[in-house]
XYZ file of N, CA and C in Angstrom:
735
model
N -38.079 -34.651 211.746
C -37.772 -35.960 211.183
C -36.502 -36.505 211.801
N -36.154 -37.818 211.428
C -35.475 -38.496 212.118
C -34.197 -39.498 211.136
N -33.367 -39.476 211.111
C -32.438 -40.076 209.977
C -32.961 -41.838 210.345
N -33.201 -42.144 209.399
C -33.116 -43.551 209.586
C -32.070 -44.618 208.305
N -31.353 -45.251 208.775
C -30.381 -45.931 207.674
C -31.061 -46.811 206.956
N -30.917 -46.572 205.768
C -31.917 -47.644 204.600
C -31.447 -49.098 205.093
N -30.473 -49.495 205.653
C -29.683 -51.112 206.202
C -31.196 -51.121 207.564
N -31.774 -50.716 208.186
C -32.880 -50.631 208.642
C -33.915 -50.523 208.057
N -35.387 -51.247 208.594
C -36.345 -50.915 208.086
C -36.937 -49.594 207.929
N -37.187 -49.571 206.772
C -37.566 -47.709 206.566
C -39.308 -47.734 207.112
N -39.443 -46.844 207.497
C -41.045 -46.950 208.350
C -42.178 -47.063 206.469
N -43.088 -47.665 207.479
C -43.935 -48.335 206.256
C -45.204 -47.162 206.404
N -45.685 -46.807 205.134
C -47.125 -46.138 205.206
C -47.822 -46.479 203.916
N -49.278 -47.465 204.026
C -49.716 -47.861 203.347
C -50.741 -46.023 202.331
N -50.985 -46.403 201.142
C -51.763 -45.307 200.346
C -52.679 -44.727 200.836
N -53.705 -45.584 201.716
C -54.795 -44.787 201.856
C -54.923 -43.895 203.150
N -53.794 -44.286 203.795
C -53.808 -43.751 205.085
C -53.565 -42.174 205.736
N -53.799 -41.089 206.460
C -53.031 -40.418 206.129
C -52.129 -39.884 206.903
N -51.197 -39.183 206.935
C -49.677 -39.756 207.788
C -48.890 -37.823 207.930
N -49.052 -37.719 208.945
C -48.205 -36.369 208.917
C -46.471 -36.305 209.355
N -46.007 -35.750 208.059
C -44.448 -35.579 208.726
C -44.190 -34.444 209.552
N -43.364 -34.246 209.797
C -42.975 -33.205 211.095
C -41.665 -33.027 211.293
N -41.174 -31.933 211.042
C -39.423 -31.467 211.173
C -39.609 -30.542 212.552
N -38.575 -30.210 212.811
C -37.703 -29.499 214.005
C -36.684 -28.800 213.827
N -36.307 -27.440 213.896
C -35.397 -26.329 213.639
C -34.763 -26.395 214.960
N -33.216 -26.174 215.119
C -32.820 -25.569 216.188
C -31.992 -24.450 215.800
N -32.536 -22.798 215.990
C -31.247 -22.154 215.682
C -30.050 -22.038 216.473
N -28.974 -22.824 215.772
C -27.816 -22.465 216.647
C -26.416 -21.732 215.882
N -26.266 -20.841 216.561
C -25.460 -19.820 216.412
C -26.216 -19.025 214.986
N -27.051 -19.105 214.712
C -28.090 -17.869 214.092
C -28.899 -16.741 215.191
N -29.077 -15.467 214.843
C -29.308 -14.643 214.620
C -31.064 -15.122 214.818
N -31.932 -14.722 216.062
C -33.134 -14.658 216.649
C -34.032 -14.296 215.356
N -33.508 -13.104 214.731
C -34.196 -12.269 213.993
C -34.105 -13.265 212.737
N -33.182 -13.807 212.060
C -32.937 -14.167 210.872
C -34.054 -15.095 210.278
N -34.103 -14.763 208.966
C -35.164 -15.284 208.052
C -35.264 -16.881 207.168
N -35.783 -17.934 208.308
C -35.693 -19.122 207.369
C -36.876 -19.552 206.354
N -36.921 -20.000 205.615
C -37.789 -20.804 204.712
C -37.165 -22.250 204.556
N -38.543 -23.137 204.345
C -38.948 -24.496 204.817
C -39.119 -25.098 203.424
N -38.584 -25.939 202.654
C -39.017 -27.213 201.852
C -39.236 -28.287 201.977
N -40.376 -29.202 201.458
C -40.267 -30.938 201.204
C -39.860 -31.107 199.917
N -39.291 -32.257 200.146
C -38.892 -33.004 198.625
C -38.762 -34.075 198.888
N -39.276 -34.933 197.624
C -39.034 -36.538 197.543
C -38.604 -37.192 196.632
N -37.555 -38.187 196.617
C -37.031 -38.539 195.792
C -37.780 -40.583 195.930
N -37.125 -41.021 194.731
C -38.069 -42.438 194.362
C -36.544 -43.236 194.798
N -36.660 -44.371 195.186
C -35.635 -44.946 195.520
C -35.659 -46.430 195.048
N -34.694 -47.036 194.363
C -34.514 -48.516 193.813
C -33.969 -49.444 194.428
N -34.790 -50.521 194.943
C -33.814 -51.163 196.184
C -33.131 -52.418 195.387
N -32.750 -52.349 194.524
C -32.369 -54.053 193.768
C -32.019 -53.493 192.184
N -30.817 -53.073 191.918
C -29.579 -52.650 192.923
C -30.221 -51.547 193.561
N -29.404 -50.892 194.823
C -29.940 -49.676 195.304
C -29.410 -48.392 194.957
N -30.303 -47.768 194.324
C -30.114 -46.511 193.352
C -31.323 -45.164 193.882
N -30.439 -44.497 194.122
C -31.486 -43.248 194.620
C -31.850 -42.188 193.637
N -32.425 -41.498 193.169
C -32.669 -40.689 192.259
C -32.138 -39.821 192.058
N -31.536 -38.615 191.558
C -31.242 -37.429 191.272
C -32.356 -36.539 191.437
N -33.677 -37.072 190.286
C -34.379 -36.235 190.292
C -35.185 -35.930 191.993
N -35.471 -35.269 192.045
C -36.405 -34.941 193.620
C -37.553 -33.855 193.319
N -38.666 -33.978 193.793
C -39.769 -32.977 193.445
C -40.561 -32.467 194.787
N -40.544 -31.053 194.500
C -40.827 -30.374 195.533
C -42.386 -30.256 196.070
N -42.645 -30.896 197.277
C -44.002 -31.105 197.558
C -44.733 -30.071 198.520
N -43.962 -29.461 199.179
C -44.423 -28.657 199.830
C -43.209 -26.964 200.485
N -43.581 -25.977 200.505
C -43.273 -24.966 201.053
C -43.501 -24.455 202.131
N -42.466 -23.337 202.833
C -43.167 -22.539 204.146
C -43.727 -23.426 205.226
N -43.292 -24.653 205.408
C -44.317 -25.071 206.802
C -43.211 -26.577 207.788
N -43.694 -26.084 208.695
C -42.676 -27.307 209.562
C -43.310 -29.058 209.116
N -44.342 -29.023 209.125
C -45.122 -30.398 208.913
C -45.583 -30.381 207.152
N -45.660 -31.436 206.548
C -46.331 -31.696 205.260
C -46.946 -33.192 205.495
N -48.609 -32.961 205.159
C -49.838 -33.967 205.510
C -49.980 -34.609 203.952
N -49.827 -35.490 203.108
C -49.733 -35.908 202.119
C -51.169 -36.534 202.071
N -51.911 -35.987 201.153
C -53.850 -36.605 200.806
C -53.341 -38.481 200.691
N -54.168 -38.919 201.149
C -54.602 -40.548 200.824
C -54.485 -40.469 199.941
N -53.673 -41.496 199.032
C -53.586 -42.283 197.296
C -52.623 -41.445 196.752
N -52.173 -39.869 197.239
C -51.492 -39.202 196.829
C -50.009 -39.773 196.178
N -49.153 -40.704 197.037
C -47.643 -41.036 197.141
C -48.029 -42.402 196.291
N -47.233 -42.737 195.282
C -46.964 -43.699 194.547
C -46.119 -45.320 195.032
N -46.468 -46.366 194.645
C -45.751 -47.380 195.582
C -44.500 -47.690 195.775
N -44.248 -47.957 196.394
C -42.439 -47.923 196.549
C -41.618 -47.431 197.347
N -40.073 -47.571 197.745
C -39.456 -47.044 198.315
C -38.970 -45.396 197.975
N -39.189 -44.364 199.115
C -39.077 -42.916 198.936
C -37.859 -43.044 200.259
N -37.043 -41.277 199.998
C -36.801 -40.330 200.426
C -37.336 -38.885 200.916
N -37.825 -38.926 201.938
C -38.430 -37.432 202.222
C -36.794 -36.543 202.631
N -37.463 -35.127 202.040
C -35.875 -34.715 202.502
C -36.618 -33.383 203.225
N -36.026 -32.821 204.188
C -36.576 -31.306 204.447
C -35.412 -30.346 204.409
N -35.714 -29.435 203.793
C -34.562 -28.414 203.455
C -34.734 -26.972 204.037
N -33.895 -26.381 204.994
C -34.005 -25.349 205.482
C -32.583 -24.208 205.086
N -33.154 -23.225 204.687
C -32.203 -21.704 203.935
C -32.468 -20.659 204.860
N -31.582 -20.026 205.161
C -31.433 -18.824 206.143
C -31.207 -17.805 205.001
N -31.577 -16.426 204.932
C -31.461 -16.067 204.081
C -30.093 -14.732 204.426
N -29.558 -15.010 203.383
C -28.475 -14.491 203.016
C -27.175 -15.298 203.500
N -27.520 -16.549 203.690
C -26.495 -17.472 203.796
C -26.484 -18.764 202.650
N -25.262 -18.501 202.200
C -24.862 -19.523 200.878
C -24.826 -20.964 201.318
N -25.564 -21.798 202.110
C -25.594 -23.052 202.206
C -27.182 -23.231 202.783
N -27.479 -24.459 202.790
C -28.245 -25.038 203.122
C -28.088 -25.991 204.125
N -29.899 -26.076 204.946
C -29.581 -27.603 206.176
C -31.056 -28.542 205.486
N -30.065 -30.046 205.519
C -31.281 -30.920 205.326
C -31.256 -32.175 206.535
N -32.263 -32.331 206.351
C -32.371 -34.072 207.521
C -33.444 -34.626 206.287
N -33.034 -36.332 206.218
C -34.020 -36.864 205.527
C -34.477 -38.286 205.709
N -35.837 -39.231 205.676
C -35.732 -40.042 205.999
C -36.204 -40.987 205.108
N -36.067 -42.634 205.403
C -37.057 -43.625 204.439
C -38.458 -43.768 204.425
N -39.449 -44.159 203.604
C -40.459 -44.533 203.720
C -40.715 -45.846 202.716
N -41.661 -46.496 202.995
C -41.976 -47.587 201.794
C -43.535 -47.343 201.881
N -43.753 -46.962 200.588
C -45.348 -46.651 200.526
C -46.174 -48.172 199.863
N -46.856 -48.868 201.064
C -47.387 -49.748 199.816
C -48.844 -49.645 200.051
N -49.318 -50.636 198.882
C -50.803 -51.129 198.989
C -51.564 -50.774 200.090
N -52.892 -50.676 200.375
C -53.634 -51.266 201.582
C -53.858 -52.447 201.721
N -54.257 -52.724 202.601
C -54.008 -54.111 203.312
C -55.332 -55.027 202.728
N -55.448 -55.936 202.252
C -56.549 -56.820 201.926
C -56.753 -58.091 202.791
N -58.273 -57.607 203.682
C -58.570 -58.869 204.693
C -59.358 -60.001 204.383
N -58.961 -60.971 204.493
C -59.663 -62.305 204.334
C -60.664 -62.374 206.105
N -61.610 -63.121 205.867
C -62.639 -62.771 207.018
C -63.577 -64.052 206.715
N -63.811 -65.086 208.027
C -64.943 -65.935 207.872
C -65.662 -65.641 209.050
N -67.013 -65.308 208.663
C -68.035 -64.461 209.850
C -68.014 -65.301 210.863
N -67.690 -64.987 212.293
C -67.653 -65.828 213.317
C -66.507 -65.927 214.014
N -65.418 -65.611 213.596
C -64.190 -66.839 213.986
C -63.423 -67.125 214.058
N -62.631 -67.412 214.305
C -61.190 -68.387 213.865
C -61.437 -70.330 214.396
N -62.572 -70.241 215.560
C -62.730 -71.822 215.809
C -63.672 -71.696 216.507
N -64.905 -72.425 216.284
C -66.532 -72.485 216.261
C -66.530 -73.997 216.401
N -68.231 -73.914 216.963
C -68.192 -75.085 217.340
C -69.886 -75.208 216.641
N -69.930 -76.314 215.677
C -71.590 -76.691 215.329
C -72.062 -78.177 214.987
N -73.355 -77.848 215.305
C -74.002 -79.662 215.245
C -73.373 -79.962 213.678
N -73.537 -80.865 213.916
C -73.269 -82.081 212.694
C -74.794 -82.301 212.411
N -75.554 -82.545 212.376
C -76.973 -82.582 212.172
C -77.959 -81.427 210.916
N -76.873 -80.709 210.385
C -77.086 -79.540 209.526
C -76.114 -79.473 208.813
N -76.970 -78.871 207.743
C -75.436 -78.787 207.090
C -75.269 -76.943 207.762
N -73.616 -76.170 207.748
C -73.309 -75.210 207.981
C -72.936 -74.309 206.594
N -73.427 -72.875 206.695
C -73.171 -72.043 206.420
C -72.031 -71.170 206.534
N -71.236 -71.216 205.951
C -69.791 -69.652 206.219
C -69.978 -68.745 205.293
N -70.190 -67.538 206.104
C -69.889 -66.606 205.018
C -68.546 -65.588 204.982
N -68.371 -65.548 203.955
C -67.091 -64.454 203.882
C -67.218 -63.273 203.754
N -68.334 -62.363 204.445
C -68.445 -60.912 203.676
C -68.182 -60.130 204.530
N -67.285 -60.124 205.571
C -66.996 -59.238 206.464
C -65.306 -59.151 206.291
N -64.685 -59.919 205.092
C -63.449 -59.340 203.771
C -63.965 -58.029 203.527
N -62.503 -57.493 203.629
C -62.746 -55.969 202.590
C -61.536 -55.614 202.371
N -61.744 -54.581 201.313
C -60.210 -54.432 201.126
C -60.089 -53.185 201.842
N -59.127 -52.714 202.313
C -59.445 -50.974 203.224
C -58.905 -50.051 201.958
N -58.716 -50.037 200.653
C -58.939 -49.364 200.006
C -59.613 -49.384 198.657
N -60.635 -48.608 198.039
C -60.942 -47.788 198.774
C -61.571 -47.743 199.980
N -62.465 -47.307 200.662
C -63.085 -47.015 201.876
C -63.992 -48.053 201.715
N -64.421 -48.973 202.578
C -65.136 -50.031 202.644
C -66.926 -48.746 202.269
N -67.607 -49.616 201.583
C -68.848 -49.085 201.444
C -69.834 -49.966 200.556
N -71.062 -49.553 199.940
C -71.766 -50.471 199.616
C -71.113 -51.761 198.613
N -70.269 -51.112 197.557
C -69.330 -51.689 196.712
C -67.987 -52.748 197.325
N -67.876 -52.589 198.962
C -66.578 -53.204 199.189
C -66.090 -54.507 198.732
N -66.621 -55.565 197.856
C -65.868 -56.799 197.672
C -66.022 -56.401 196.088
N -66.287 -55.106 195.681
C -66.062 -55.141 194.232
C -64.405 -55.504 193.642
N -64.563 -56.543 192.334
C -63.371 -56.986 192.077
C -62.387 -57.891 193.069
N -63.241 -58.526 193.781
C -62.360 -59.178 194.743
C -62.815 -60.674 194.395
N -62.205 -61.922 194.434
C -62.049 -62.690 194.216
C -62.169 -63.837 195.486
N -63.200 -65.058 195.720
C -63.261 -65.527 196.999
C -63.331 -67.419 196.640
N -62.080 -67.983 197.278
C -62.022 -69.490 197.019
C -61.926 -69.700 198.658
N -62.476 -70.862 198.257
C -62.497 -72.005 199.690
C -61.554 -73.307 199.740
N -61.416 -73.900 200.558
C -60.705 -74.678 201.086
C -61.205 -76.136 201.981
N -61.160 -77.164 202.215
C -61.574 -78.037 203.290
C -60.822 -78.793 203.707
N -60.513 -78.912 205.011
C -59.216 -80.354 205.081
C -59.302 -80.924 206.128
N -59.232 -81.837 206.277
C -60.070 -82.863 207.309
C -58.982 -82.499 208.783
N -59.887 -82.694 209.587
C -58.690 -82.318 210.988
C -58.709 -83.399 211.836
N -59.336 -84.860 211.743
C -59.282 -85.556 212.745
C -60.848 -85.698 213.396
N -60.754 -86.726 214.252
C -61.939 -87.238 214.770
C -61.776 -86.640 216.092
N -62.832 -85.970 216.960
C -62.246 -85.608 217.962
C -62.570 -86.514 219.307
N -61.759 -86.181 220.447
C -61.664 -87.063 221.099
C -63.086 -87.400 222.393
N -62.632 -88.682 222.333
C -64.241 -88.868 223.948
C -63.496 -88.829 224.859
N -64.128 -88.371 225.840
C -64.182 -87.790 227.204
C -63.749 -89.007 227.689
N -63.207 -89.367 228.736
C -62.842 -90.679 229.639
C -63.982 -90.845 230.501
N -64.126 -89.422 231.360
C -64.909 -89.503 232.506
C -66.579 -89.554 231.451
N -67.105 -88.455 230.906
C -68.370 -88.437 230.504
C -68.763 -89.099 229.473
N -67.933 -89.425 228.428
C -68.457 -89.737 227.058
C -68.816 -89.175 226.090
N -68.776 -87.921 226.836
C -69.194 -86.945 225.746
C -67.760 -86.580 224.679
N -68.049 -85.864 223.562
C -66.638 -85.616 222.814
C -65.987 -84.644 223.653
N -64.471 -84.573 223.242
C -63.711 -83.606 223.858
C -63.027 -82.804 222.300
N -62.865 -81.408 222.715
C -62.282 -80.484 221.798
C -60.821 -80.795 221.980
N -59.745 -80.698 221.187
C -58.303 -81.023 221.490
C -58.079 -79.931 220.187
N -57.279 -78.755 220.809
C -56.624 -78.055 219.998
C -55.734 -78.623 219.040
N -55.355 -78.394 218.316
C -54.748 -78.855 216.662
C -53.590 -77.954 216.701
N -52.205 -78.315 216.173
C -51.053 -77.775 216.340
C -50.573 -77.231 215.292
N -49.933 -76.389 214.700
C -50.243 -75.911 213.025
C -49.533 -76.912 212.431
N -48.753 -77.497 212.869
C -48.121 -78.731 211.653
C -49.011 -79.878 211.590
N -49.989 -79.999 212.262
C -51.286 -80.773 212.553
C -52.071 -80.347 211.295
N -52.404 -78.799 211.201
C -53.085 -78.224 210.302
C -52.679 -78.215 208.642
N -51.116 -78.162 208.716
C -50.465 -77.855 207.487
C -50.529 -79.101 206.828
N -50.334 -80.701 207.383
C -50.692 -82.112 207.025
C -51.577 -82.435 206.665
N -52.745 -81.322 207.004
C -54.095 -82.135 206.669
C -54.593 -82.461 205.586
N -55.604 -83.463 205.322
C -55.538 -84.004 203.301
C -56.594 -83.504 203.117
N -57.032 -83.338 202.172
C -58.141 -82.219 201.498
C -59.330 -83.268 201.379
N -60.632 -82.823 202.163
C -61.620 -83.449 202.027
C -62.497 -83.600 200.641
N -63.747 -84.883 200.397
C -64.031 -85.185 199.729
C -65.199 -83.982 199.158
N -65.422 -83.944 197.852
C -66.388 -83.269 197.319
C -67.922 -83.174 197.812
N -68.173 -83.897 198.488
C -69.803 -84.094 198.955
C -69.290 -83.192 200.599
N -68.417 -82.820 201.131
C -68.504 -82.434 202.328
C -68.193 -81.065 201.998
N -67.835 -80.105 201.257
C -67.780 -78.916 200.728
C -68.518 -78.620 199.513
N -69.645 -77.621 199.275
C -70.064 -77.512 198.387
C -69.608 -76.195 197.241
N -70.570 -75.656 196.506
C -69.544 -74.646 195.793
C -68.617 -74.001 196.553
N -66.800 -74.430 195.838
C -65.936 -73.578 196.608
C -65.352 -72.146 195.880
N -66.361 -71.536 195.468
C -66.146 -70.116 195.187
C -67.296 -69.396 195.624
N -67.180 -68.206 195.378
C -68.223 -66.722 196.162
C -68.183 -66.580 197.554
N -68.930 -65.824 198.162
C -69.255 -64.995 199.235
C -69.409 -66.146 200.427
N -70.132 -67.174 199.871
C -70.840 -68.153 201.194
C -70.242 -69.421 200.356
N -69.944 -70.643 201.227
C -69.548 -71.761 201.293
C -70.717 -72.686 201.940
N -71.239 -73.624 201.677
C -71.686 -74.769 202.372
C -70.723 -76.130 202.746
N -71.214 -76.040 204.312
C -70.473 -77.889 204.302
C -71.345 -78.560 205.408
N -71.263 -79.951 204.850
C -71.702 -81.028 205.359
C -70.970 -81.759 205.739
N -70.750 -81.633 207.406
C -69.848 -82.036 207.816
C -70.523 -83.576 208.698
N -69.307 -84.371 208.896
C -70.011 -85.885 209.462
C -69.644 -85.861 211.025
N -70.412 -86.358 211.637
C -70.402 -86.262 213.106
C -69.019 -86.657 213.811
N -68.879 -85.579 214.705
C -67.456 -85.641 215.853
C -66.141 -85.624 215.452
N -65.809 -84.715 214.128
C -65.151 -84.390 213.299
C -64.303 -83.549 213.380
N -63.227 -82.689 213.239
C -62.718 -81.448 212.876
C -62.419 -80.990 211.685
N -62.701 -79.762 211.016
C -61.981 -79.550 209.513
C -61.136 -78.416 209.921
N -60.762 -78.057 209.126
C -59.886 -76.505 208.895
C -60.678 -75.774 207.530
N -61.405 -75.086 208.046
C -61.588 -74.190 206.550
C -60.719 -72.826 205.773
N -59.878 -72.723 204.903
C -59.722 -72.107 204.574
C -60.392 -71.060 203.271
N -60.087 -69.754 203.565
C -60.492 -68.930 202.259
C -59.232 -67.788 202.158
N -59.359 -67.844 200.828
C -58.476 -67.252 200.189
C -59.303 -66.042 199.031
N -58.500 -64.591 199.850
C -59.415 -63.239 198.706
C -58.261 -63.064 197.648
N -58.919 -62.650 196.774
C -57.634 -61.868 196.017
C -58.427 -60.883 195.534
N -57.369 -59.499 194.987
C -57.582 -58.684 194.079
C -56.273 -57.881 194.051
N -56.479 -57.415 192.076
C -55.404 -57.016 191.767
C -54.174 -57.882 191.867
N -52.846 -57.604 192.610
C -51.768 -58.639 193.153
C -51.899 -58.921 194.400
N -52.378 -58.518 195.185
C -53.002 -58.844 196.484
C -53.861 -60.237 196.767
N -52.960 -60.578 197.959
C -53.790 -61.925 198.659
C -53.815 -62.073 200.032
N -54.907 -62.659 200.625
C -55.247 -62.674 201.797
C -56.014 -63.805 202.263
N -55.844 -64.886 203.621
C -56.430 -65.388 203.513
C -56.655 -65.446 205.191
N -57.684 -66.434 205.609
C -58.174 -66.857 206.669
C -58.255 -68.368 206.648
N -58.171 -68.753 207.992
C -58.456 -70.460 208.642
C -59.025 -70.525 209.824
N -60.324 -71.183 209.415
C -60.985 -71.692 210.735
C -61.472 -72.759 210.772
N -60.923 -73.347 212.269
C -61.272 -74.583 212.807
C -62.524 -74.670 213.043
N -63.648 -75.861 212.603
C -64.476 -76.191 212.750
C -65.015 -77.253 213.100
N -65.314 -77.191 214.579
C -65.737 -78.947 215.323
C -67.047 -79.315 214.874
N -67.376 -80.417 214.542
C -69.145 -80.651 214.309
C -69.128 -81.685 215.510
N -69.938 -81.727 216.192
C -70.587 -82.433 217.169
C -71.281 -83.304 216.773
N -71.944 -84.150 217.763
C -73.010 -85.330 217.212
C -74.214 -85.161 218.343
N -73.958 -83.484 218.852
C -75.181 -83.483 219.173
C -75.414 -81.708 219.695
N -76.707 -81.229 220.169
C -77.141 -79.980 220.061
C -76.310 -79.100 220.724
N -75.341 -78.111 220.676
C -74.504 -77.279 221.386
C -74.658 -76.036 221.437
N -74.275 -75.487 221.904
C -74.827 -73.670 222.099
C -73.129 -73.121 221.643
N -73.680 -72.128 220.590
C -72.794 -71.759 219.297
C -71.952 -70.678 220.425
N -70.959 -70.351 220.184
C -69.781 -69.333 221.176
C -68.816 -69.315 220.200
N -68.742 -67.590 219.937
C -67.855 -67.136 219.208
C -67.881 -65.479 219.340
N -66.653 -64.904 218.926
C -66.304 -63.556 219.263
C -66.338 -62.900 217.880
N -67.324 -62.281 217.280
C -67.732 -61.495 216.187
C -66.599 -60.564 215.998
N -65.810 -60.429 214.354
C -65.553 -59.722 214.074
C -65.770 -58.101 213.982
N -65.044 -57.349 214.476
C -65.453 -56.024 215.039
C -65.325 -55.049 214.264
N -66.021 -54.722 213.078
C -65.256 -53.867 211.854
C -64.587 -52.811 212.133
N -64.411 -51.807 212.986
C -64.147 -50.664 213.860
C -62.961 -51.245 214.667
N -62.785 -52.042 214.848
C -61.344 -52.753 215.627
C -60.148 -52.216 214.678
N -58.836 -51.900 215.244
C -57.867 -51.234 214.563
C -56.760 -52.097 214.654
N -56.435 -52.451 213.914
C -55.180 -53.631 214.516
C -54.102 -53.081 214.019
């Protein structure tokens, strides 16, 4: 392990993950032969005011590394400490470092995207089910208890071509995005659950947003959406569930 000063960020490890620590002995000026034994301990730490615990509880024995199970560590700022005893010597050696254990991460997800391109001639489909929360383990249950609102906000008319006539795409600038006024009720349909409908009007841009929640956790996504005023061939880079970011 490695001292790190709490005035620094203390390294982050979310619950479900699982995370091996790892110490390092050097004997110096001990005795080849001499007999050490190995402790973990962790103490809970209060950052507001900052107050460290007294109490400390012993998590592991006998071993250079301690692998802590997923969900095991409670949320919050810790102290790992490692404690090494030579035996028949009246002192002790420790090194210890920060951690902040939080939550897993909760993803907001609109299938497709971040900026798609579709006729205006239909109405469009979004779905949101490629959200999950990564804990527990994504599986048949993953949007259990999760919570899914939508969003619509008009982005502008987009522009014609000089040379062809045809429309032109013009990227949108986020203070472009953050201005935008919230479209009318007939162009977004139910804005809660899994899937959203919109009816969007020809040569348009929106911004769709969705917003997950669960528990205290929030997460959201925005995607730009051009409608055309005429037949286009759909191009977009599929969310990769197996992607590690």
């Amino acid at each position: 392990m490695h001292k790190q000063p709490f005035m620094n960020r203390p390294e982050i490890v979310t619950r479900d993950e699982e995370r091996i620590f790892q110490a390092s002995v050097d004997k110096i000026n001990i005795s080849s032969t001499a007999q050490l034994s190995f402790a973990w301990f962790i103490r809970n730490v209060s950052t507001i005011p900052f107050v460290i615990s007294n109490e400390r509880t012993l998590l592991q024995r006998g071993a250079l590394t301690w692998n802590p199970p997923p969900g095991s560590l409670t949320k919050g700022v810790k102290i790992i400490e490692f404690e090494v005893e030579v035996t028949n010597v009246p002192v002790v050696s420790r090194d210890f470092g920060f951690i902040e254990v939080q939550e897993p991460s909760l993803v907001a997800l609109i299938n497709g995207g971040s900026d798609t391109l579709h006729s205006s001639s239909e109405e469009i489909i979004l779905l949101g089910s490629d959200s999950f929360d990564s804990w527990p383990a994504r599986g048949i249950n993953q949007h259990s208890g999760m919570s899914f609102s939508w969003s619509c906000f008009h982005g502008g008319q987009l522009v014609p071509h000089v040379y062809s006539g045809h429309q032109k795409v013009v990227v949108p600038s986020e203070s472009a995005k953050k201005n935008a006024s919230i479209c009318d009720e007939d162009t977004m349909g139910n804005k809660r659950g899994l899937n959203v409908t919109i009816r969007p009007n020809e040569n348009q841009m929106y911004y769709i947003k969705l917003v997950v929640k669960k528990d205290q956790r929030q997460a959201e996504f925005l995607r730009t959406l051009y409608a055309a005023d005429q037949d286009i061939l759909l191009v977009a880079i599929r969310y990769l569930k197996n992607t590690i970011f």
